[in-house]
Tab-separated table of C-alpha atoms in Angstrom:
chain	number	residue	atom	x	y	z
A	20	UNK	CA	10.040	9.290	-15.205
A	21	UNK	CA	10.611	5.482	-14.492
A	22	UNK	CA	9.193	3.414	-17.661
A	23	UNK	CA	5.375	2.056	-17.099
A	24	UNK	CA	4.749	-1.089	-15.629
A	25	UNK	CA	3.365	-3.464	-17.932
A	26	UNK	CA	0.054	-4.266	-17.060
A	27	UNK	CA	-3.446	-2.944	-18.175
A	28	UNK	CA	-5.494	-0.585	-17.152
A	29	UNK	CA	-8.293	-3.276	-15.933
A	30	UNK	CA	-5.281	-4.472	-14.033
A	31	UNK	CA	-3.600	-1.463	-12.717
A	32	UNK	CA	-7.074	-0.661	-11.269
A	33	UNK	CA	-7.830	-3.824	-9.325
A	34	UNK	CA	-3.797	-3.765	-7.979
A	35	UNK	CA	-4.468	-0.522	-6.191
A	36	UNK	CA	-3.696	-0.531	-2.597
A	37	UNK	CA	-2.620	2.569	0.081
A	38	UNK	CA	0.795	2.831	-0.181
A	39	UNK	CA	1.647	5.010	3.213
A	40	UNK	CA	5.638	4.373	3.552
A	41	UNK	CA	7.568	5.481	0.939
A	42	UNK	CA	11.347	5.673	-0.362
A	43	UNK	CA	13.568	8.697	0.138
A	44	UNK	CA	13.365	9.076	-3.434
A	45	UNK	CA	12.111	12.164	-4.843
A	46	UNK	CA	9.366	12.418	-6.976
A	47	UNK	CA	10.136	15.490	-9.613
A	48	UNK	CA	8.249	18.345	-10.344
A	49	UNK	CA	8.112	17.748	-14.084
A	50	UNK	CA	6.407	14.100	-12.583
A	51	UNK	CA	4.215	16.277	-10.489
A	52	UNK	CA	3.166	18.623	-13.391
A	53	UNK	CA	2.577	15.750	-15.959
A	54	UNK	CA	0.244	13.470	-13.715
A	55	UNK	CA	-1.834	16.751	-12.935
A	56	UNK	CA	-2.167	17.226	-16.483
A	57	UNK	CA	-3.233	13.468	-17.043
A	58	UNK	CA	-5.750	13.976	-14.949
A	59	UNK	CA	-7.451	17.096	-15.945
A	60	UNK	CA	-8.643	14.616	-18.457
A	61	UNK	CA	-10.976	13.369	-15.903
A	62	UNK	CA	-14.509	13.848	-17.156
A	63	UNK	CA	-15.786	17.519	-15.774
A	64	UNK	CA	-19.726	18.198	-15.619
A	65	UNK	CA	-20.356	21.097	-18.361
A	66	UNK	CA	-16.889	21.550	-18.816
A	67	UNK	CA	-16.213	23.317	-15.542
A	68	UNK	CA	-13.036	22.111	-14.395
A	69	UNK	CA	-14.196	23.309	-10.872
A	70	UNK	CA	-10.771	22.355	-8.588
A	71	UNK	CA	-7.431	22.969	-7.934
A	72	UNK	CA	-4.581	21.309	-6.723
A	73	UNK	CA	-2.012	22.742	-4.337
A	74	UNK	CA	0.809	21.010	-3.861
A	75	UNK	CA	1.895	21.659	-0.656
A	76	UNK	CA	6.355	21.278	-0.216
A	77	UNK	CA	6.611	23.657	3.201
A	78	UNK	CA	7.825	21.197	5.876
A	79	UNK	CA	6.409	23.456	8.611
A	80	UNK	CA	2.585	23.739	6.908
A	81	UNK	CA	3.010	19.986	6.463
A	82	UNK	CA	3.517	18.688	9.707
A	83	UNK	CA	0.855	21.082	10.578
A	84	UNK	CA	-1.700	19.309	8.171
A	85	UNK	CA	-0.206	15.984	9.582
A	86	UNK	CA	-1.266	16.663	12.858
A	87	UNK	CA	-4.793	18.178	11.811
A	88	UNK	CA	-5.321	14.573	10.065
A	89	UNK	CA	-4.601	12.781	13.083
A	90	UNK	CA	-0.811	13.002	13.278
A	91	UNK	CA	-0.328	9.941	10.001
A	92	UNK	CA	3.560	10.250	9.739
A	93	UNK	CA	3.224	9.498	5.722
A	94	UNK	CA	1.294	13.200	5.452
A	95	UNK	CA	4.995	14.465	6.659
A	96	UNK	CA	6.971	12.133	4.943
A	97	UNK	CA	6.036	11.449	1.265
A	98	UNK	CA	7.698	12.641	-1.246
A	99	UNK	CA	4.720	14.766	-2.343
A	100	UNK	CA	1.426	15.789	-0.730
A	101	UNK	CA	-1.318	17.236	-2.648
A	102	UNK	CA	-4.757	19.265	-1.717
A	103	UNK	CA	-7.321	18.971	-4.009
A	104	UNK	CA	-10.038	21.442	-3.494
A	105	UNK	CA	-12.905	22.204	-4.864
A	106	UNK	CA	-12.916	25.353	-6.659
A	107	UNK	CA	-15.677	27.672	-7.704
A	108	UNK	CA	-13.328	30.680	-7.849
A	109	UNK	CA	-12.579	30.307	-11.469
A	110	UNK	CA	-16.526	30.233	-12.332
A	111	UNK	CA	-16.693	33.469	-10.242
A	112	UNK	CA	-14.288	35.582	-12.690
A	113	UNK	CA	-15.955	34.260	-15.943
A	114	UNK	CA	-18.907	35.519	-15.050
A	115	UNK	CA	-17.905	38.962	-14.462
A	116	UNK	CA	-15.251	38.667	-17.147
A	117	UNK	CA	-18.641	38.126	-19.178
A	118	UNK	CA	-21.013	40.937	-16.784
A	119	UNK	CA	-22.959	38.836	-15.350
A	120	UNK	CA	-23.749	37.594	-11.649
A	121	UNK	CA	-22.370	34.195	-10.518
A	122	UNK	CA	-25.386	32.624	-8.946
A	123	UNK	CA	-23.637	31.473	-5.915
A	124	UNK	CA	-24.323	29.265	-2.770
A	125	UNK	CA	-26.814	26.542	-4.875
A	126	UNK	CA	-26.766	22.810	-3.582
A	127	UNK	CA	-26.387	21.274	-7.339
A	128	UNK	CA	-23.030	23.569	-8.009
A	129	UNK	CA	-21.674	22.730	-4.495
A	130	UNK	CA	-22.303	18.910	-5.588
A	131	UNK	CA	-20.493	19.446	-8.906
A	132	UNK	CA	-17.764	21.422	-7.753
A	133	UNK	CA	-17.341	18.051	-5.372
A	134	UNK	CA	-17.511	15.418	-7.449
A	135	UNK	CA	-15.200	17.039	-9.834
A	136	UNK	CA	-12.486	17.162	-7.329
A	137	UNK	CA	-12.923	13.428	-6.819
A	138	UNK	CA	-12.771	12.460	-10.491
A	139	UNK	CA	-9.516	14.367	-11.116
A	140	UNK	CA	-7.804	13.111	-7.696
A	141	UNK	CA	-8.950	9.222	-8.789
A	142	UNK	CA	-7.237	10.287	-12.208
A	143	UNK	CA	-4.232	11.697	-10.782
A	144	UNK	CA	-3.734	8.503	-8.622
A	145	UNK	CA	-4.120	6.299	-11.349
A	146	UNK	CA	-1.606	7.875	-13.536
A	147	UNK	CA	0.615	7.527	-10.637
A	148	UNK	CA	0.554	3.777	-10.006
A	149	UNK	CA	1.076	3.788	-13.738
A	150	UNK	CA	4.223	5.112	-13.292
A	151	UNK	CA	4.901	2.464	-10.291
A	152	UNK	CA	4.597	5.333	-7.567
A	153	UNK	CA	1.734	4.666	-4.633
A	154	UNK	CA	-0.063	7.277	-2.519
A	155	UNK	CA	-3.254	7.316	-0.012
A	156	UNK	CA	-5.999	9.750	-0.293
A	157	UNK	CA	-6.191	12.037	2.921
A	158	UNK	CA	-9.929	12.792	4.725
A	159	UNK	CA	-8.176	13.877	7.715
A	160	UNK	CA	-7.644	17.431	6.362
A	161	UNK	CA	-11.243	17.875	6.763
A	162	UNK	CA	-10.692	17.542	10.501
A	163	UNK	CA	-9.867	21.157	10.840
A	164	UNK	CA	-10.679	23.013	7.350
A	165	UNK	CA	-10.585	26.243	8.403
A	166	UNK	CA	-6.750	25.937	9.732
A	167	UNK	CA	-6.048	24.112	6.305
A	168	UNK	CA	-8.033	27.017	4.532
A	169	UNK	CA	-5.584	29.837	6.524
A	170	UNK	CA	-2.531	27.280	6.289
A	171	UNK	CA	-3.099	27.487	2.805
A	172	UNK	CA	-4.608	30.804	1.991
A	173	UNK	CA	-7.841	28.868	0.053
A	174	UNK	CA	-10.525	31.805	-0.685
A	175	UNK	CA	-14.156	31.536	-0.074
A	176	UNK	CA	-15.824	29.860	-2.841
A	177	UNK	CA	-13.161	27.007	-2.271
A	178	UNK	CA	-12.631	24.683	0.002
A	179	UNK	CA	-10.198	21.326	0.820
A	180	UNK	CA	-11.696	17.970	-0.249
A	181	UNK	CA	-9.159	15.826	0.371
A	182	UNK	CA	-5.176	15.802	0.598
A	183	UNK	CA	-2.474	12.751	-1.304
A	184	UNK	CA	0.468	11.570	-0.461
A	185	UNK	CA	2.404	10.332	-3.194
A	186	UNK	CA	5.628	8.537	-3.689
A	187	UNK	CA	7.658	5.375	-4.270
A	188	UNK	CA	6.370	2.571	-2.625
A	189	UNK	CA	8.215	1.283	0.929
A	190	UNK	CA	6.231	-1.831	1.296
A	191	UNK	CA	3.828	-3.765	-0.718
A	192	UNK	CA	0.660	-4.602	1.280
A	193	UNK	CA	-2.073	-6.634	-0.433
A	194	UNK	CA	-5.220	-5.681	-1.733
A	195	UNK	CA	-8.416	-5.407	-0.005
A	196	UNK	CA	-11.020	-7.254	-1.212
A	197	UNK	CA	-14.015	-4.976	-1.825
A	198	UNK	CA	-17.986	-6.167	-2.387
A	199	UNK	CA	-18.722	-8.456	-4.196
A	200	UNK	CA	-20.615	-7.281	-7.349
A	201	UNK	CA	-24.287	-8.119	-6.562
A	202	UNK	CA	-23.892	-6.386	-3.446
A	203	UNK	CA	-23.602	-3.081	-5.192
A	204	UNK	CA	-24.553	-3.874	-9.371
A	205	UNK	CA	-28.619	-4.053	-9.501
A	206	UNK	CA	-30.889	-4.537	-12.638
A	207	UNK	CA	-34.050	-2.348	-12.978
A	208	UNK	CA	-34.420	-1.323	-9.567
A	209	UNK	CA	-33.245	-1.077	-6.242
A	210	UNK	CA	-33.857	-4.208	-4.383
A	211	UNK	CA	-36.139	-4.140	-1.584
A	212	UNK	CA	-33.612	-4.837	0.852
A	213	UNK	CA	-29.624	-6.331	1.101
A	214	UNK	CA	-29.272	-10.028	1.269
A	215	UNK	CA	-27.563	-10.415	4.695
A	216	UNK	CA	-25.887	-13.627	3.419
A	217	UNK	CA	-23.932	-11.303	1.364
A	218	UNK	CA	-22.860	-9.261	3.756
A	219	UNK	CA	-21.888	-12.371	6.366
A	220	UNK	CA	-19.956	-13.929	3.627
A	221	UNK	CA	-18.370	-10.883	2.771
A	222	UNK	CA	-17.259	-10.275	6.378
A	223	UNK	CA	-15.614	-14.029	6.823
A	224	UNK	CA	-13.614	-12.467	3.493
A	225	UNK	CA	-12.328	-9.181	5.210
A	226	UNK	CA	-11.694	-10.967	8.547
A	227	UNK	CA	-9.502	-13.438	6.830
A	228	UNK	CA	-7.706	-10.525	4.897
A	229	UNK	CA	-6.956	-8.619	8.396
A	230	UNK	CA	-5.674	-12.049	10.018
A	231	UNK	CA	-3.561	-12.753	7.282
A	232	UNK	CA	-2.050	-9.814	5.625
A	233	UNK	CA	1.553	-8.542	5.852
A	234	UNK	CA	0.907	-6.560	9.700
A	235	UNK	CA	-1.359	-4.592	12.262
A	236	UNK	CA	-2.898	-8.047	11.808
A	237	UNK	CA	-6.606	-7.997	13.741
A	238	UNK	CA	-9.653	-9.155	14.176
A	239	UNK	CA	-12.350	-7.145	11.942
A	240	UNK	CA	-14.929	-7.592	9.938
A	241	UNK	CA	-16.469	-5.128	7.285
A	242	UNK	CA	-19.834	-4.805	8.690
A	243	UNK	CA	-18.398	-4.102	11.929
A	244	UNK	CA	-16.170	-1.553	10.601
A	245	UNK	CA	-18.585	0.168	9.107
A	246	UNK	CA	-21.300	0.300	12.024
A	247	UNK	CA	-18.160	1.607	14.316
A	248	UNK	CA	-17.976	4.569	11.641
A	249	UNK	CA	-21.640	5.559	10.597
A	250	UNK	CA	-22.952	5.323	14.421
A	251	UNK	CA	-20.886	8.184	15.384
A	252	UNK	CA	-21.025	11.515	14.308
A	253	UNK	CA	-18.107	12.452	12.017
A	254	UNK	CA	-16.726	15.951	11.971
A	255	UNK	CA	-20.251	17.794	13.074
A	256	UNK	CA	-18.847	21.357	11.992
A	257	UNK	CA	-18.376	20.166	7.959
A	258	UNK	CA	-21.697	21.567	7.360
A	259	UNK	CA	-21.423	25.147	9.001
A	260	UNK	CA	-17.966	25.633	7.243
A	261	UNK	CA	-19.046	25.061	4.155
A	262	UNK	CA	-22.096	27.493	4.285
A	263	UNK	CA	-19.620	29.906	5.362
A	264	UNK	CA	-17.201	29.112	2.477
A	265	UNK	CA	-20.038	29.941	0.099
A	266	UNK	CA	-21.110	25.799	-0.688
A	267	UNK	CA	-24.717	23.985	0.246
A	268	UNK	CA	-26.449	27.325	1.159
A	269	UNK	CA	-29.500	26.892	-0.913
């Protein structure tokens, strides 16, 4: 492993940006193994541990998962892609290790089983750009899950979250500013509704970062952004592949 960067954690965390071109320099699997490990350290709701990771080195299944995601050259290309899935399998076999009936399909598991896959692939990524390697989370695999889930060979009572790419940075783009605290830190309560001020002043920020950053320079604004995205429906057949994978039935 290259020697840590010297910064802290407070400042590895605000320097992250998606790193999607990368060296040809490999990334080991003893590197691999011992950033999985740091991040099964990631808080787990009772103690679950409810995902897995596959990491996924086939050069034909990955330019298949490439272009489920939307054809994004750096699924191909990095060094090292990762699934992380959420996994109730495990649960499944404790229970009858034990005799008992897993009590399966119920919302609240389906959520934790979730959000534990998130916390662990935040960790791993972290203890990556510790090391000085970058990476980009993938959403795109959810474009076709069930292809991903055959690719794969993911069970029922599993299913693919989101995919990483991972390697040594290529280029160095600069960070992108996010929200500015009161626009997402309340006391008490929930206000009664946003400031819009906020929100203006926060788009003259991100239009300024898109005109000015190192390319694919554009005109774009967060607000706008984000109407583009939530005013069209977003992979409509999430919700019947999950019910048949076992999650969100009750």
């Amino acid at each position: 492993m290259k020697k840590a960067p010297d910064k802290t954690t407070i400042d590895q965390i605000k320097a992250h940006r998606c790193i999607r071109k990368f060296t040809d320099q490999p990334v080991d699997d003893k590197t691999v193994e011992a950033l999985v490990t740091t991040a099964q350290c990631a808080a787990t709701s009772h103690y679950l541990q409810a995902y897995s990771i596959i990491h996924v080195k086939d050069k034909t299944t990955r330019k298949t998962i490439a272009q489920l995601s939307g054809n994004p050259a750096w699924v191909e290309k990095a060094p090292v892609f990762l699934v992380f899935c959420a996994d109730l399998t495990r649960l499944d076999a404790a229970c009858r290790m034990r005799g008992v009936v897993m009590e399966k399909g119920w919302t609240e598991l389906s959520v934790t089983a979730t959000v534990d896959t998130a916390l662990v692939g935040q960790n791993l990524l972290l203890a990556a750009e510790s090391l000085g390697l970058g990476g980009v989370f993938i959403g795109g695999i959810r474009n076709d899950p069930e292809t991903v889930c055959e690719l794969l060979k993911i069970p029922d009572q599993a299913y693919p979250v989101f995919g990483m790419c991972l390697g040594w940075p290529a280029h160095d783009p600069p960070v992108k500013p996010r929200l500015p605290v009161q626009a997402v830190l309340f006391t008490d309560h929930y206000p009664a509704a946003y400031d819009q001020n906020t929100l203006s002043d926060y788009d003259k920020k991100v239009n300024a970062y898109y005109l000015h950053r190192n390319d694919n320079l554009r005109e774009e604004t967060w607000t706008g952004q984000v109407a583009a995205f939530a005013s069209r429906v977003i992979r409509p057949g999430m919700k019947a592949f999950l019910e048949k994978k076992g999650f969100f039935l009750k």
